[in-house]
Amino acid sequence: MENYNEFLSRISYQQAVLQIRDGNFIPNERVLQKVTPDNSLKPFYGDTVVFDLPKKVKKAISPIIDALYDKCPECFCQRLDEHTMHMTLHDLSASDNLSQIACDVFKNEVKLLEVIAKNSVERHKIKMKTNFIVNMVDTSLVLTLVPIDEYEWNKLQKLYDMINEVRVCGYPFLTPHITLAYFNYNGFDKASSDKLKEVVTSLNEKLDIEIHLDTKKLYYQKFVSMNEYINIFGLAE
């Protein structure tokens, strides 16, 4: 289990200046699984455990997305709907081919019900603060979050470890974040990359949002695209 100081050290690479390659930008091939060549969001299937966000938080983050799309629309694909905004606790299964993961999704749901029957999820809140808008492995821009102290981190990590009993995550550590926008399927040129750096740096300098994650809004969800999530059940119900 990663402790709070180890987490802070791991995310120390995050900074106000956007880290994105100089010159023409080509997105990670993972974008191609979720986005069509005309930059519409394509069918993409799977399941996940997420914190839905309070409406006031979604309203606070929406102007950030507005600024990205107003000033650098060529850098992104179809905009994500505000109501889908969430913080992922733990991804489970995902694929652009439903038949490949249908069995896994079924097993995940059954196993998750078993896990929460043994480990009841208490109703409480986890206090987080915004960190920076960063490039998430060339797939998307995300708003990263940090628990305000070790006590809050431990609450979050405990929940993550519990879901890890269902299916071990494909990446070893939790990096709390809210996805703001997926990159353009076709990438973009150096001029757009430079402009995006300027916009993100300016936004990062003004970031200061406190977010309380509520286990009452912690859901097991299934999705059929990055814009269509369905709540299956709450973990603290």
C-alpha positions as a LaTeX table, in Angstrom:
\begin{tabular}{lrrr}
\hline
Residue & $x$ (\AA) & $y$ (\AA) & $z$ (\AA) \\
\hline
Met1 & 0.00 & 0.00 & 0.00 \\
Glu2 & 1.40 & 3.37 & $-1.04$ \\
Asn3 & 1.55 & 5.92 & 1.77 \\
Tyr4 & 0.73 & 9.61 & 1.47 \\
Asn5 & 4.32 & 10.85 & 1.21 \\
Glu6 & 5.10 & 8.26 & $-1.45$ \\
Phe7 & 2.05 & 9.40 & $-3.37$ \\
Leu8 & 3.10 & 13.07 & $-3.17$ \\
Ser9 & 6.59 & 12.13 & $-4.34$ \\
Arg10 & 5.20 & 10.10 & $-7.26$ \\
Ile11 & 3.03 & 12.96 & $-8.54$ \\
Ser12 & 5.74 & 15.61 & $-8.11$ \\
Tyr13 & 6.14 & 15.54 & $-11.92$ \\
Gln14 & 2.81 & 17.35 & $-12.16$ \\
Gln15 & 3.32 & 21.07 & $-12.65$ \\
Ala16 & 1.63 & 24.19 & $-13.95$ \\
Val17 & 3.36 & 24.03 & $-17.35$ \\
Leu18 & 1.73 & 21.41 & $-19.56$ \\
Gln19 & 4.06 & 18.53 & $-20.39$ \\
Ile20 & 3.44 & 17.76 & $-24.04$ \\
Arg21 & 5.90 & 17.00 & $-26.80$ \\
Asp22 & 7.18 & 19.83 & $-28.96$ \\
Gly23 & 6.20 & 19.80 & $-32.60$ \\
Asn24 & 3.30 & 17.89 & $-34.11$ \\
Phe25 & 1.27 & 15.95 & $-31.56$ \\
Ile26 & 0.12 & 12.38 & $-32.25$ \\
Pro27 & $-2.24$ & 10.92 & $-29.64$ \\
Asn28 & $-1.78$ & 7.63 & $-27.84$ \\
Glu29 & $-3.38$ & 4.75 & $-29.76$ \\
Arg30 & $-5.81$ & 4.33 & $-26.85$ \\
Val31 & $-7.61$ & 7.41 & $-28.17$ \\
Leu32 & $-8.35$ & 5.52 & $-31.37$ \\
Gln33 & $-10.31$ & 2.93 & $-29.37$ \\
Lys34 & $-12.66$ & 5.61 & $-28.03$ \\
Val35 & $-12.88$ & 8.16 & $-30.84$ \\
Thr36 & $-13.75$ & 7.98 & $-34.54$ \\
Pro37 & $-11.69$ & 9.70 & $-37.29$ \\
Asp38 & $-14.31$ & 12.48 & $-37.40$ \\
Asn39 & $-13.76$ & 12.98 & $-33.64$ \\
Ser40 & $-17.08$ & 11.61 & $-32.43$ \\
Leu41 & $-17.03$ & 9.38 & $-29.39$ \\
Lys42 & $-17.40$ & 5.80 & $-30.57$ \\
Pro43 & $-18.88$ & 2.78 & $-28.76$ \\
Phe44 & $-16.54$ & 1.72 & $-25.97$ \\
Tyr45 & $-17.61$ & $-0.76$ & $-23.33$ \\
Gly46 & $-16.72$ & $-1.73$ & $-19.81$ \\
Asp47 & $-17.22$ & $-1.21$ & $-16.09$ \\
Thr48 & $-15.67$ & 0.92 & $-13.41$ \\
Val49 & $-16.06$ & 2.26 & $-9.86$ \\
Val50 & $-16.34$ & 6.05 & $-9.67$ \\
Phe51 & $-17.25$ & 8.94 & $-7.44$ \\
Asp52 & $-19.98$ & 11.02 & $-9.04$ \\
Leu53 & $-19.27$ & 14.69 & $-8.32$ \\
Pro54 & $-21.53$ & 17.26 & $-6.65$ \\
Lys55 & $-23.35$ & 19.55 & $-9.09$ \\
Lys56 & $-21.54$ & 22.62 & $-7.75$ \\
Val57 & $-18.19$ & 20.98 & $-8.49$ \\
Lys58 & $-19.27$ & 20.14 & $-12.04$ \\
Lys59 & $-20.36$ & 23.75 & $-12.48$ \\
Ala60 & $-16.98$ & 24.95 & $-11.20$ \\
Ile61 & $-15.05$ & 22.70 & $-13.60$ \\
Ser62 & $-17.19$ & 23.36 & $-16.69$ \\
Pro63 & $-15.69$ & 26.85 & $-17.33$ \\
Ile64 & $-12.25$ & 25.23 & $-17.46$ \\
Ile65 & $-13.47$ & 22.91 & $-20.21$ \\
Asp66 & $-15.16$ & 25.88 & $-21.91$ \\
Ala67 & $-11.81$ & 27.67 & $-22.05$ \\
Leu68 & $-10.06$ & 24.65 & $-23.56$ \\
Tyr69 & $-12.66$ & 24.22 & $-26.30$ \\
Asp70 & $-13.05$ & 27.96 & $-26.95$ \\
Lys71 & $-9.32$ & 28.55 & $-27.40$ \\
Cys72 & $-8.03$ & 25.20 & $-28.70$ \\
Pro73 & $-10.98$ & 23.32 & $-30.26$ \\
Glu74 & $-8.74$ & 21.64 & $-32.83$ \\
Cys75 & $-6.88$ & 19.80 & $-30.06$ \\
Phe76 & $-9.86$ & 17.75 & $-28.88$ \\
Cys77 & $-12.58$ & 15.34 & $-29.94$ \\
Gln78 & $-16.28$ & 15.62 & $-29.12$ \\
Arg79 & $-16.87$ & 17.29 & $-25.78$ \\
Leu80 & $-17.80$ & 15.18 & $-22.76$ \\
Asp81 & $-21.20$ & 15.93 & $-21.24$ \\
Glu82 & $-21.09$ & 17.75 & $-17.91$ \\
His83 & $-23.35$ & 15.23 & $-16.18$ \\
Thr84 & $-20.84$ & 12.41 & $-16.83$ \\
Met85 & $-18.07$ & 14.18 & $-14.90$ \\
His86 & $-16.59$ & 11.90 & $-12.24$ \\
Met87 & $-13.45$ & 10.83 & $-10.41$ \\
Thr88 & $-12.50$ & 7.25 & $-11.16$ \\
Leu89 & $-11.60$ & 5.22 & $-8.09$ \\
His90 & $-10.74$ & 2.01 & $-9.94$ \\
Asp91 & $-11.13$ & 0.88 & $-13.54$ \\
Leu92 & $-12.19$ & $-2.73$ & $-14.07$ \\
Ser93 & $-12.68$ & $-3.86$ & $-17.70$ \\
Ala94 & $-12.77$ & $-1.91$ & $-20.96$ \\
Ser95 & $-12.72$ & $-2.61$ & $-24.71$ \\
Asp96 & $-14.13$ & $-1.39$ & $-28.00$ \\
Asn97 & $-15.25$ & $-5.00$ & $-28.58$ \\
Leu98 & $-18.12$ & $-5.89$ & $-26.24$ \\
Ser99 & $-17.87$ & $-9.63$ & $-26.86$ \\
Gln100 & $-14.29$ & $-9.63$ & $-25.59$ \\
Ile101 & $-15.18$ & $-8.33$ & $-22.13$ \\
Ala102 & $-18.83$ & $-9.29$ & $-21.56$ \\
Cys103 & $-17.87$ & $-12.29$ & $-19.44$ \\
Asp104 & $-15.33$ & $-10.27$ & $-17.44$ \\
Val105 & $-17.89$ & $-7.54$ & $-16.72$ \\
Phe106 & $-20.36$ & $-10.13$ & $-15.44$ \\
Lys107 & $-17.71$ & $-11.65$ & $-13.17$ \\
Asn108 & $-16.63$ & $-8.22$ & $-11.93$ \\
Glu109 & $-20.16$ & $-7.34$ & $-10.84$ \\
Val110 & $-20.63$ & $-10.61$ & $-8.97$ \\
Lys111 & $-17.23$ & $-10.35$ & $-7.28$ \\
Leu112 & $-17.79$ & $-6.72$ & $-6.31$ \\
Leu113 & $-21.07$ & $-7.61$ & $-4.61$ \\
Glu114 & $-19.21$ & $-10.30$ & $-2.65$ \\
Val115 & $-16.44$ & $-7.88$ & $-1.66$ \\
Ile116 & $-18.73$ & $-5.12$ & $-0.40$ \\
Ala117 & $-20.82$ & $-7.69$ & 1.48 \\
Lys118 & $-17.65$ & $-8.54$ & 3.45 \\
Asn119 & $-16.33$ & $-4.97$ & 3.66 \\
Ser120 & $-19.19$ & $-2.56$ & 4.21 \\
Val121 & $-18.50$ & 0.92 & 2.83 \\
Glu122 & $-19.13$ & 3.55 & 5.47 \\
Arg123 & $-20.82$ & 6.78 & 4.55 \\
His124 & $-18.20$ & 9.50 & 4.79 \\
Lys125 & $-16.50$ & 12.20 & 2.75 \\
Ile126 & $-12.93$ & 12.44 & 1.52 \\
Lys127 & $-11.51$ & 15.96 & 1.30 \\
Met128 & $-9.57$ & 16.63 & $-1.89$ \\
Lys129 & $-8.10$ & 19.68 & $-3.60$ \\
Thr130 & $-7.24$ & 20.36 & $-7.22$ \\
Asn131 & $-3.62$ & 20.03 & $-8.26$ \\
Phe132 & $-2.96$ & 20.64 & $-11.98$ \\
Ile133 & $-4.36$ & 20.07 & $-15.44$ \\
Val134 & $-1.99$ & 17.52 & $-16.97$ \\
Asn135 & $-1.49$ & 15.43 & $-20.09$ \\
Met136 & $-2.54$ & 11.88 & $-19.21$ \\
Val137 & $-0.20$ & 9.67 & $-21.30$ \\
Asp138 & $-1.16$ & 11.48 & $-24.55$ \\
Thr139 & $-4.79$ & 10.36 & $-24.35$ \\
Ser140 & $-6.50$ & 13.27 & $-22.62$ \\
Leu141 & $-6.23$ & 16.34 & $-20.47$ \\
Val142 & $-7.20$ & 15.60 & $-16.88$ \\
Leu143 & $-7.56$ & 17.62 & $-13.71$ \\
Thr144 & $-5.55$ & 15.86 & $-11.02$ \\
Leu145 & $-6.66$ & 15.82 & $-7.38$ \\
Val146 & $-4.80$ & 15.42 & $-4.10$ \\
Pro147 & $-6.19$ & 14.44 & $-0.68$ \\
Ile148 & $-5.64$ & 17.33 & 1.72 \\
Asp149 & $-3.72$ & 15.20 & 4.23 \\
Glu150 & $-2.61$ & 11.69 & 5.14 \\
Tyr151 & $-5.86$ & 10.88 & 6.92 \\
Glu152 & $-7.91$ & 11.61 & 3.81 \\
Trp153 & $-5.44$ & 9.71 & 1.62 \\
Asn154 & $-5.75$ & 6.62 & 3.79 \\
Lys155 & $-9.54$ & 6.64 & 3.40 \\
Leu156 & $-9.20$ & 6.80 & $-0.36$ \\
Gln157 & $-6.47$ & 4.17 & $-0.55$ \\
Lys158 & $-8.51$ & 1.78 & 1.60 \\
Leu159 & $-11.38$ & 1.94 & $-0.88$ \\
Tyr160 & $-9.00$ & 1.47 & $-3.82$ \\
Asp161 & $-7.44$ & $-1.60$ & $-2.21$ \\
Met162 & $-10.90$ & $-3.06$ & $-1.60$ \\
Ile163 & $-11.84$ & $-2.76$ & $-5.30$ \\
Asn164 & $-8.47$ & $-4.22$ & $-6.23$ \\
Glu165 & $-9.75$ & $-7.48$ & $-4.74$ \\
Val166 & $-12.26$ & $-7.60$ & $-7.59$ \\
Arg167 & $-9.72$ & $-7.09$ & $-10.36$ \\
Val168 & $-6.14$ & $-5.89$ & $-10.07$ \\
Cys169 & $-5.83$ & $-2.60$ & $-11.88$ \\
Gly170 & $-3.72$ & $-2.37$ & $-15.03$ \\
Tyr171 & $-1.65$ & 0.39 & $-13.46$ \\
Pro172 & $-0.15$ & $-0.13$ & $-9.99$ \\
Phe173 & $-1.09$ & 3.11 & $-8.22$ \\
Leu174 & $-4.04$ & 5.43 & $-7.83$ \\
Thr175 & $-3.73$ & 8.83 & $-9.50$ \\
Pro176 & $-6.96$ & 10.69 & $-8.66$ \\
His177 & $-8.17$ & 12.75 & $-11.60$ \\
Ile178 & $-11.17$ & 14.06 & $-13.52$ \\
Thr179 & $-11.04$ & 13.69 & $-17.31$ \\
Leu180 & $-11.64$ & 17.03 & $-19.02$ \\
Ala181 & $-11.22$ & 16.21 & $-22.73$ \\
Tyr182 & $-9.86$ & 13.50 & $-25.02$ \\
Phe183 & $-7.40$ & 14.56 & $-27.67$ \\
Asn184 & $-8.18$ & 14.90 & $-31.36$ \\
Tyr185 & $-8.07$ & 11.53 & $-33.15$ \\
Asn186 & $-5.78$ & 13.03 & $-35.80$ \\
Gly187 & $-3.52$ & 14.97 & $-33.46$ \\
Phe188 & $-2.56$ & 18.61 & $-34.08$ \\
Asp189 & 0.36 & 20.75 & $-35.19$ \\
Lys190 & 3.07 & 22.61 & $-33.27$ \\
Ala191 & 1.20 & 25.92 & $-33.34$ \\
Ser192 & $-1.79$ & 24.32 & $-31.65$ \\
Ser193 & 0.47 & 22.51 & $-29.19$ \\
Asp194 & 2.14 & 25.78 & $-28.21$ \\
Lys195 & $-1.22$ & 27.50 & $-27.83$ \\
Leu196 & $-2.53$ & 24.66 & $-25.68$ \\
Lys197 & 0.49 & 24.98 & $-23.38$ \\
Glu198 & $-0.25$ & 28.67 & $-22.88$ \\
Val199 & $-3.93$ & 28.08 & $-22.15$ \\
Val200 & $-3.31$ & 25.25 & $-19.69$ \\
Thr201 & $-0.55$ & 27.15 & $-17.87$ \\
Ser202 & $-2.90$ & 30.11 & $-17.46$ \\
Leu203 & $-5.70$ & 27.88 & $-16.13$ \\
Asn204 & $-3.35$ & 26.07 & $-13.75$ \\
Glu205 & $-2.26$ & 29.34 & $-12.18$ \\
Lys206 & $-5.86$ & 30.01 & $-11.12$ \\
Leu207 & $-6.85$ & 26.51 & $-9.96$ \\
Asp208 & $-8.19$ & 26.34 & $-6.42$ \\
Ile209 & $-11.19$ & 24.04 & $-6.00$ \\
Glu210 & $-11.90$ & 21.95 & $-2.92$ \\
Ile211 & $-13.79$ & 18.75 & $-3.65$ \\
His212 & $-15.44$ & 16.48 & $-1.12$ \\
Leu213 & $-15.84$ & 12.96 & $-2.49$ \\
Asp214 & $-18.88$ & 11.35 & $-0.88$ \\
Thr215 & $-19.18$ & 7.57 & $-0.56$ \\
Lys216 & $-22.96$ & 8.06 & $-0.96$ \\
Lys217 & $-22.06$ & 8.89 & $-4.56$ \\
Leu218 & $-19.60$ & 6.02 & $-5.05$ \\
Tyr219 & $-21.03$ & 3.84 & $-7.83$ \\
Tyr220 & $-20.34$ & 0.70 & $-9.76$ \\
Gln221 & $-20.99$ & 1.80 & $-13.34$ \\
Lys222 & $-21.09$ & 0.28 & $-16.78$ \\
Phe223 & $-20.42$ & 2.35 & $-19.87$ \\
Val224 & $-21.05$ & 2.10 & $-23.60$ \\
Ser225 & $-19.00$ & 5.16 & $-24.58$ \\
Met226 & $-17.03$ & 7.83 & $-22.76$ \\
Asn227 & $-20.24$ & 9.89 & $-22.73$ \\
Glu228 & $-22.66$ & 7.20 & $-21.54$ \\
Tyr229 & $-22.32$ & 5.76 & $-18.04$ \\
Ile230 & $-25.01$ & 3.79 & $-16.21$ \\
Asn231 & $-25.14$ & 3.54 & $-12.41$ \\
Ile232 & $-25.67$ & $-0.13$ & $-11.50$ \\
Phe233 & $-25.53$ & 0.21 & $-7.71$ \\
Gly234 & $-24.04$ & 2.36 & $-4.99$ \\
Leu235 & $-21.33$ & 0.85 & $-2.82$ \\
Ala236 & $-22.49$ & 2.55 & 0.39 \\
Glu237 & $-26.18$ & 1.75 & 0.03 \\
\hline
\end{tabular}
